[in-house]
């Protein structure tokens, strides 16, 4: 119910919208391809988000902040009967992914190019099978911690839209953000961490293709953690 949802008024998107100059082919993809794939939040949400896709899909997965879309493109090719909603407000990242889609189309992908919190509030309750958040902006300075995507309000959103038994995957190379996420999830209470041995967070997820930010973390000598939580 809308009145149970966290208020958007005190929140905002803190990341960058634009980077390097957009090349002409990327600009064309943004103006021609994105409007066809964008989820329209001004329309009422479907009762079942599988109806957002032009072909039958069995389940729906949301990837928040997909960057250049390396994981999204790989995962949507590996699982053609899963519908993927990818969110990325950074225009250059979205343009990179759209060019990959032009080369290798994915009919099971829909996109949103603004704050994922707005999309989460639009989606019906208990409608997603999984939420992926890989290498979110770490905001290392203490005065910026409140900008981190993992916070009580967004975890409450996850708890609302995930189906019972649905999962939330979080990868990060920033130890402080990993510990922060474990504490915030435990305090919020809708999700249970699935780990019994250290390998459960040291090993990447099955079929993991890596991401651009992960490659940078490895180059700079940082070791990621791969967390998985389940909606209880
Ligand atoms: C550090 S990058 C990681 C990108 C990608 N996941 C990877 O691993 O290469 C974090 C991304 O999250 C996006 N982001 C930040 N805030 C967001 C929000 N509120 N909703 C959706 N995406 C967001 C940023 O635009 C940025 O591209």
Tab-separated table of C-alpha atoms and ligand atoms in Angstrom:
chain	number	residue	atom	x	y	z
A	1	UNK	CA	0.000	0.000	0.000
A	2	UNK	CA	1.349	3.413	-0.965
A	3	UNK	CA	0.997	4.812	2.566
A	4	UNK	CA	3.289	2.042	3.879
A	5	UNK	CA	6.068	2.994	1.497
A	6	UNK	CA	8.994	5.156	2.606
A	7	UNK	CA	8.637	8.820	1.698
A	8	UNK	CA	10.765	10.025	-1.238
A	9	UNK	CA	10.737	13.638	-0.125
A	10	UNK	CA	13.897	13.506	2.021
A	11	UNK	CA	15.877	11.440	-0.487
A	12	UNK	CA	17.806	12.158	-3.662
A	13	UNK	CA	20.129	10.643	-6.229
A	14	UNK	CA	23.722	11.571	-5.314
A	15	UNK	CA	25.723	10.074	-8.180
A	16	UNK	CA	26.995	11.625	-11.410
A	17	UNK	CA	24.598	11.926	-14.350
A	18	UNK	CA	27.176	12.709	-17.037
A	19	UNK	CA	30.810	11.846	-17.771
A	20	UNK	CA	32.789	12.035	-21.020
A	21	UNK	CA	31.195	13.491	-24.133
A	22	UNK	CA	28.629	11.121	-25.606
A	23	UNK	CA	29.630	9.877	-29.086
A	24	UNK	CA	27.113	10.206	-31.956
A	25	UNK	CA	26.274	6.460	-32.016
A	26	UNK	CA	25.696	6.518	-28.261
A	27	UNK	CA	23.511	9.624	-28.557
A	28	UNK	CA	21.454	7.891	-31.240
A	29	UNK	CA	21.005	4.832	-28.990
A	30	UNK	CA	19.896	7.058	-26.104
A	31	UNK	CA	17.320	8.857	-28.233
A	32	UNK	CA	16.091	5.869	-30.297
A	33	UNK	CA	16.530	2.683	-28.249
A	34	UNK	CA	16.132	3.816	-24.633
A	35	UNK	CA	12.569	5.205	-25.036
A	36	UNK	CA	11.446	1.792	-26.352
A	37	UNK	CA	12.934	-0.085	-23.402
A	38	UNK	CA	12.346	2.403	-20.566
A	39	UNK	CA	9.916	1.435	-17.817
A	40	UNK	CA	7.345	4.243	-17.663
A	41	UNK	CA	6.682	5.208	-14.068
A	42	UNK	CA	3.964	7.671	-15.098
A	43	UNK	CA	1.768	4.675	-16.054
A	44	UNK	CA	0.246	2.433	-13.405
A	45	UNK	CA	2.508	-0.493	-12.559
A	46	UNK	CA	1.349	-3.889	-13.840
A	47	UNK	CA	0.118	-6.228	-11.101
A	48	UNK	CA	2.720	-8.685	-12.337
A	49	UNK	CA	6.039	-7.165	-13.550
A	50	UNK	CA	6.516	-10.112	-15.913
A	51	UNK	CA	3.996	-8.210	-18.065
A	52	UNK	CA	6.644	-5.515	-18.665
A	53	UNK	CA	8.369	-7.843	-21.128
A	54	UNK	CA	7.338	-8.551	-24.740
A	55	UNK	CA	7.910	-12.295	-24.326
A	56	UNK	CA	6.887	-14.726	-21.583
A	57	UNK	CA	9.330	-14.696	-18.677
A	58	UNK	CA	9.253	-16.880	-15.596
A	59	UNK	CA	10.825	-14.524	-13.098
A	60	UNK	CA	11.960	-10.926	-12.767
A	61	UNK	CA	15.342	-9.685	-11.526
A	62	UNK	CA	16.323	-6.064	-10.832
A	63	UNK	CA	19.929	-4.848	-11.187
A	64	UNK	CA	20.558	-1.489	-9.527
A	65	UNK	CA	23.409	0.699	-10.813
A	66	UNK	CA	24.577	-1.583	-13.625
A	67	UNK	CA	27.374	0.784	-14.747
A	68	UNK	CA	28.379	-0.240	-18.285
A	69	UNK	CA	26.076	-3.264	-18.031
A	70	UNK	CA	28.697	-6.038	-18.260
A	71	UNK	CA	26.860	-8.240	-15.766
A	72	UNK	CA	23.387	-7.333	-17.049
A	73	UNK	CA	24.258	-8.193	-20.643
A	74	UNK	CA	25.880	-11.472	-19.644
A	75	UNK	CA	23.117	-12.556	-17.225
A	76	UNK	CA	20.275	-11.664	-19.606
A	77	UNK	CA	21.930	-13.759	-22.326
A	78	UNK	CA	22.479	-16.699	-19.975
A	79	UNK	CA	18.866	-16.650	-18.673
A	80	UNK	CA	16.542	-15.796	-21.575
A	81	UNK	CA	13.390	-16.768	-19.640
A	82	UNK	CA	14.191	-14.324	-16.830
A	83	UNK	CA	13.101	-10.709	-17.247
A	84	UNK	CA	15.784	-8.205	-16.182
A	85	UNK	CA	15.093	-4.615	-15.201
A	86	UNK	CA	18.352	-2.659	-15.252
A	87	UNK	CA	18.670	0.744	-13.558
A	88	UNK	CA	21.445	3.219	-14.325
A	89	UNK	CA	21.118	7.028	-14.012
A	90	UNK	CA	24.675	7.673	-15.312
A	91	UNK	CA	24.083	8.553	-18.971
A	92	UNK	CA	27.464	7.280	-20.214
A	93	UNK	CA	26.891	3.893	-18.555
A	94	UNK	CA	23.423	3.615	-20.067
A	95	UNK	CA	24.809	4.572	-23.504
A	96	UNK	CA	27.515	1.881	-23.272
A	97	UNK	CA	24.925	-0.750	-22.424
A	98	UNK	CA	22.562	0.361	-25.215
A	99	UNK	CA	25.362	-0.045	-27.753
A	100	UNK	CA	25.938	-3.609	-26.456
A	101	UNK	CA	22.198	-4.246	-26.885
A	102	UNK	CA	22.347	-2.998	-30.466
A	103	UNK	CA	25.096	-5.518	-31.193
A	104	UNK	CA	23.410	-8.356	-29.266
A	105	UNK	CA	19.751	-7.613	-28.504
A	106	UNK	CA	18.085	-8.876	-25.351
A	107	UNK	CA	14.263	-8.957	-25.533
A	108	UNK	CA	14.184	-9.862	-21.830
A	109	UNK	CA	15.641	-6.512	-20.691
A	110	UNK	CA	13.834	-3.339	-19.597
A	111	UNK	CA	15.592	-0.202	-18.403
A	112	UNK	CA	15.180	2.726	-16.056
A	113	UNK	CA	17.528	5.731	-16.044
A	114	UNK	CA	16.833	7.426	-12.729
A	115	UNK	CA	16.986	6.716	-8.989
A	116	UNK	CA	16.211	3.029	-8.349
A	117	UNK	CA	14.261	4.002	-5.218
A	118	UNK	CA	11.528	5.508	-7.412
A	119	UNK	CA	11.240	2.287	-9.422
A	120	UNK	CA	11.141	0.227	-6.223
A	121	UNK	CA	8.240	2.362	-4.930
A	122	UNK	CA	6.385	1.900	-8.236
A	123	UNK	CA	6.697	-1.896	-8.389
A	124	UNK	CA	3.997	-4.037	-6.773
A	125	UNK	CA	4.701	-5.790	-3.478
A	126	UNK	CA	6.198	-9.306	-3.547
A	127	UNK	CA	6.891	-9.135	-7.286
A	128	UNK	CA	10.668	-9.571	-7.709
A	129	UNK	CA	12.687	-12.769	-7.519
A	130	UNK	CA	16.028	-11.051	-6.982
A	131	UNK	CA	17.687	-7.677	-6.516
A	132	UNK	CA	21.356	-7.250	-7.484
A	133	UNK	CA	23.485	-4.361	-6.217
A	134	UNK	CA	27.102	-4.706	-7.329
A	135	UNK	CA	29.828	-2.260	-6.286
A	136	UNK	CA	27.525	0.583	-5.243
A	137	UNK	CA	29.196	3.967	-4.746
A	138	UNK	CA	30.992	3.552	-1.378
A	139	UNK	CA	30.862	7.153	-0.113
A	140	UNK	CA	33.898	6.600	2.148
A	141	UNK	CA	33.701	9.880	4.099
A	142	UNK	CA	31.649	9.579	7.265
A	143	UNK	CA	29.610	12.696	6.505
A	144	UNK	CA	28.499	11.004	3.236
A	145	UNK	CA	27.535	7.600	4.633
A	146	UNK	CA	23.881	8.632	4.563
A	147	UNK	CA	24.176	8.733	0.739
A	148	UNK	CA	24.913	5.005	0.522
A	149	UNK	CA	22.268	3.092	-1.400
A	150	UNK	CA	22.095	0.518	1.378
A	151	UNK	CA	20.122	2.228	4.117
A	152	UNK	CA	17.089	1.412	6.213
A	153	UNK	CA	14.603	3.015	3.776
A	154	UNK	CA	15.949	1.157	0.731
A	155	UNK	CA	16.151	-2.152	2.608
A	156	UNK	CA	12.497	-1.658	3.565
A	157	UNK	CA	11.790	-1.144	-0.142
A	158	UNK	CA	13.642	-4.393	-0.925
A	159	UNK	CA	11.623	-6.209	1.736
A	160	UNK	CA	8.381	-4.964	0.179
A	161	UNK	CA	9.081	-5.834	-3.462
A	162	UNK	CA	10.911	-9.150	-3.006
A	163	UNK	CA	8.849	-12.328	-3.052
A	164	UNK	CA	9.161	-14.531	0.039
A	165	UNK	CA	12.304	-16.581	-0.626
A	166	UNK	CA	13.546	-13.946	-3.112
A	167	UNK	CA	17.155	-12.839	-2.794
A	168	UNK	CA	19.297	-9.728	-2.547
A	169	UNK	CA	22.903	-9.934	-3.776
A	170	UNK	CA	25.428	-7.310	-2.748
A	171	UNK	CA	29.067	-7.249	-3.876
A	172	UNK	CA	31.617	-4.695	-2.761
A	173	UNK	CA	35.376	-4.279	-2.474
A	174	UNK	CA	35.054	-1.771	0.378
A	175	UNK	CA	35.251	-3.589	3.727
A	176	UNK	CA	33.498	-0.810	5.588
A	177	UNK	CA	30.538	-0.904	3.201
A	178	UNK	CA	30.333	-4.715	3.482
A	179	UNK	CA	30.206	-4.526	7.293
A	180	UNK	CA	27.778	-1.618	7.097
A	181	UNK	CA	25.464	-3.680	4.867
A	182	UNK	CA	25.555	-6.689	7.200
A	183	UNK	CA	24.638	-4.459	10.145
A	184	UNK	CA	21.926	-2.514	8.302
A	185	UNK	CA	20.318	-5.698	6.962
A	186	UNK	CA	20.366	-7.330	10.397
A	187	UNK	CA	18.806	-4.242	11.970
A	188	UNK	CA	16.137	-3.870	9.288
A	189	UNK	CA	15.012	-7.465	9.700
A	190	UNK	CA	13.375	-8.514	6.381
A	191	UNK	CA	16.410	-10.351	4.968
A	192	UNK	CA	18.617	-13.167	6.263
A	193	UNK	CA	22.298	-13.490	5.306
A	194	UNK	CA	23.060	-16.835	3.627
A	195	UNK	CA	26.595	-17.703	4.724
A	196	UNK	CA	27.968	-20.622	6.663
A	197	UNK	CA	31.644	-20.608	5.740
A	198	UNK	CA	33.992	-17.819	4.553
A	199	UNK	CA	33.877	-19.249	1.025
A	200	UNK	CA	30.221	-18.222	0.923
A	201	UNK	CA	31.259	-14.567	0.747
A	202	UNK	CA	34.750	-14.940	-0.745
A	203	UNK	CA	33.659	-16.849	-3.832
A	204	UNK	CA	31.839	-15.000	-6.643
A	205	UNK	CA	28.275	-15.986	-7.480
A	206	UNK	CA	27.808	-18.946	-9.895
A	207	UNK	CA	28.430	-17.901	-13.498
A	208	UNK	CA	29.790	-14.510	-12.384
A	209	UNK	CA	31.213	-12.541	-15.331
A	210	UNK	CA	32.772	-9.725	-13.265
A	211	UNK	CA	32.103	-6.027	-13.724
A	212	UNK	CA	34.170	-3.031	-14.716
A	213	UNK	CA	34.387	-1.770	-11.121
A	214	UNK	CA	35.396	-5.177	-9.882
A	215	UNK	CA	38.281	-5.285	-12.390
A	216	UNK	CA	39.423	-1.889	-11.056
A	217	UNK	CA	39.245	-3.191	-7.476
A	218	UNK	CA	41.433	-6.177	-8.392
A	219	UNK	CA	43.925	-3.931	-10.189
A	220	UNK	CA	44.153	-1.778	-7.055
A	221	UNK	CA	44.644	-4.820	-4.794
A	222	UNK	CA	41.239	-4.929	-3.066
A	223	UNK	CA	39.365	-8.199	-2.418
A	224	UNK	CA	35.609	-8.190	-2.903
A	225	UNK	CA	32.945	-9.828	-0.766
A	226	UNK	CA	29.893	-11.401	-2.381
A	227	UNK	CA	26.923	-11.349	0.009
A	228	UNK	CA	23.594	-13.041	-0.529
A	229	UNK	CA	20.475	-12.501	1.553
A	230	UNK	CA	17.055	-14.121	1.363
A	231	UNK	CA	13.703	-12.510	2.123
A	232	UNK	CA	12.338	-14.232	5.221
B	1	LIG	C1	30.605	2.288	-8.567
B	1	LIG	S1	29.443	2.145	-9.857
B	1	LIG	C2	29.333	0.377	-10.152
B	1	LIG	C3	28.776	0.042	-11.490
B	1	LIG	C4	28.645	-1.462	-11.810
B	1	LIG	N1	27.704	-2.101	-10.917
B	1	LIG	C5	29.983	-2.165	-11.764
B	1	LIG	O1	30.195	-2.986	-10.861
B	1	LIG	O2	30.812	-1.910	-12.661
B	1	LIG	C6	27.900	2.479	-9.049
B	1	LIG	C7	26.782	2.806	-9.996
B	1	LIG	O3	25.571	2.978	-9.260
B	1	LIG	C8	24.815	3.988	-9.907
B	1	LIG	N2	23.870	4.556	-8.917
B	1	LIG	C9	24.165	5.410	-7.920
B	1	LIG	N3	23.053	5.750	-7.245
B	1	LIG	C10	22.023	5.084	-7.844
B	1	LIG	C11	20.639	5.051	-7.618
B	1	LIG	N4	20.077	5.771	-6.635
B	1	LIG	N5	19.871	4.270	-8.432
B	1	LIG	C12	20.448	3.542	-9.415
B	1	LIG	N6	21.769	3.543	-9.669
B	1	LIG	C13	22.549	4.315	-8.905
B	1	LIG	C14	25.856	4.988	-10.376
B	1	LIG	O4	25.381	5.790	-11.434
B	1	LIG	C15	27.004	4.088	-10.783
B	1	LIG	O5	26.993	3.794	-12.156
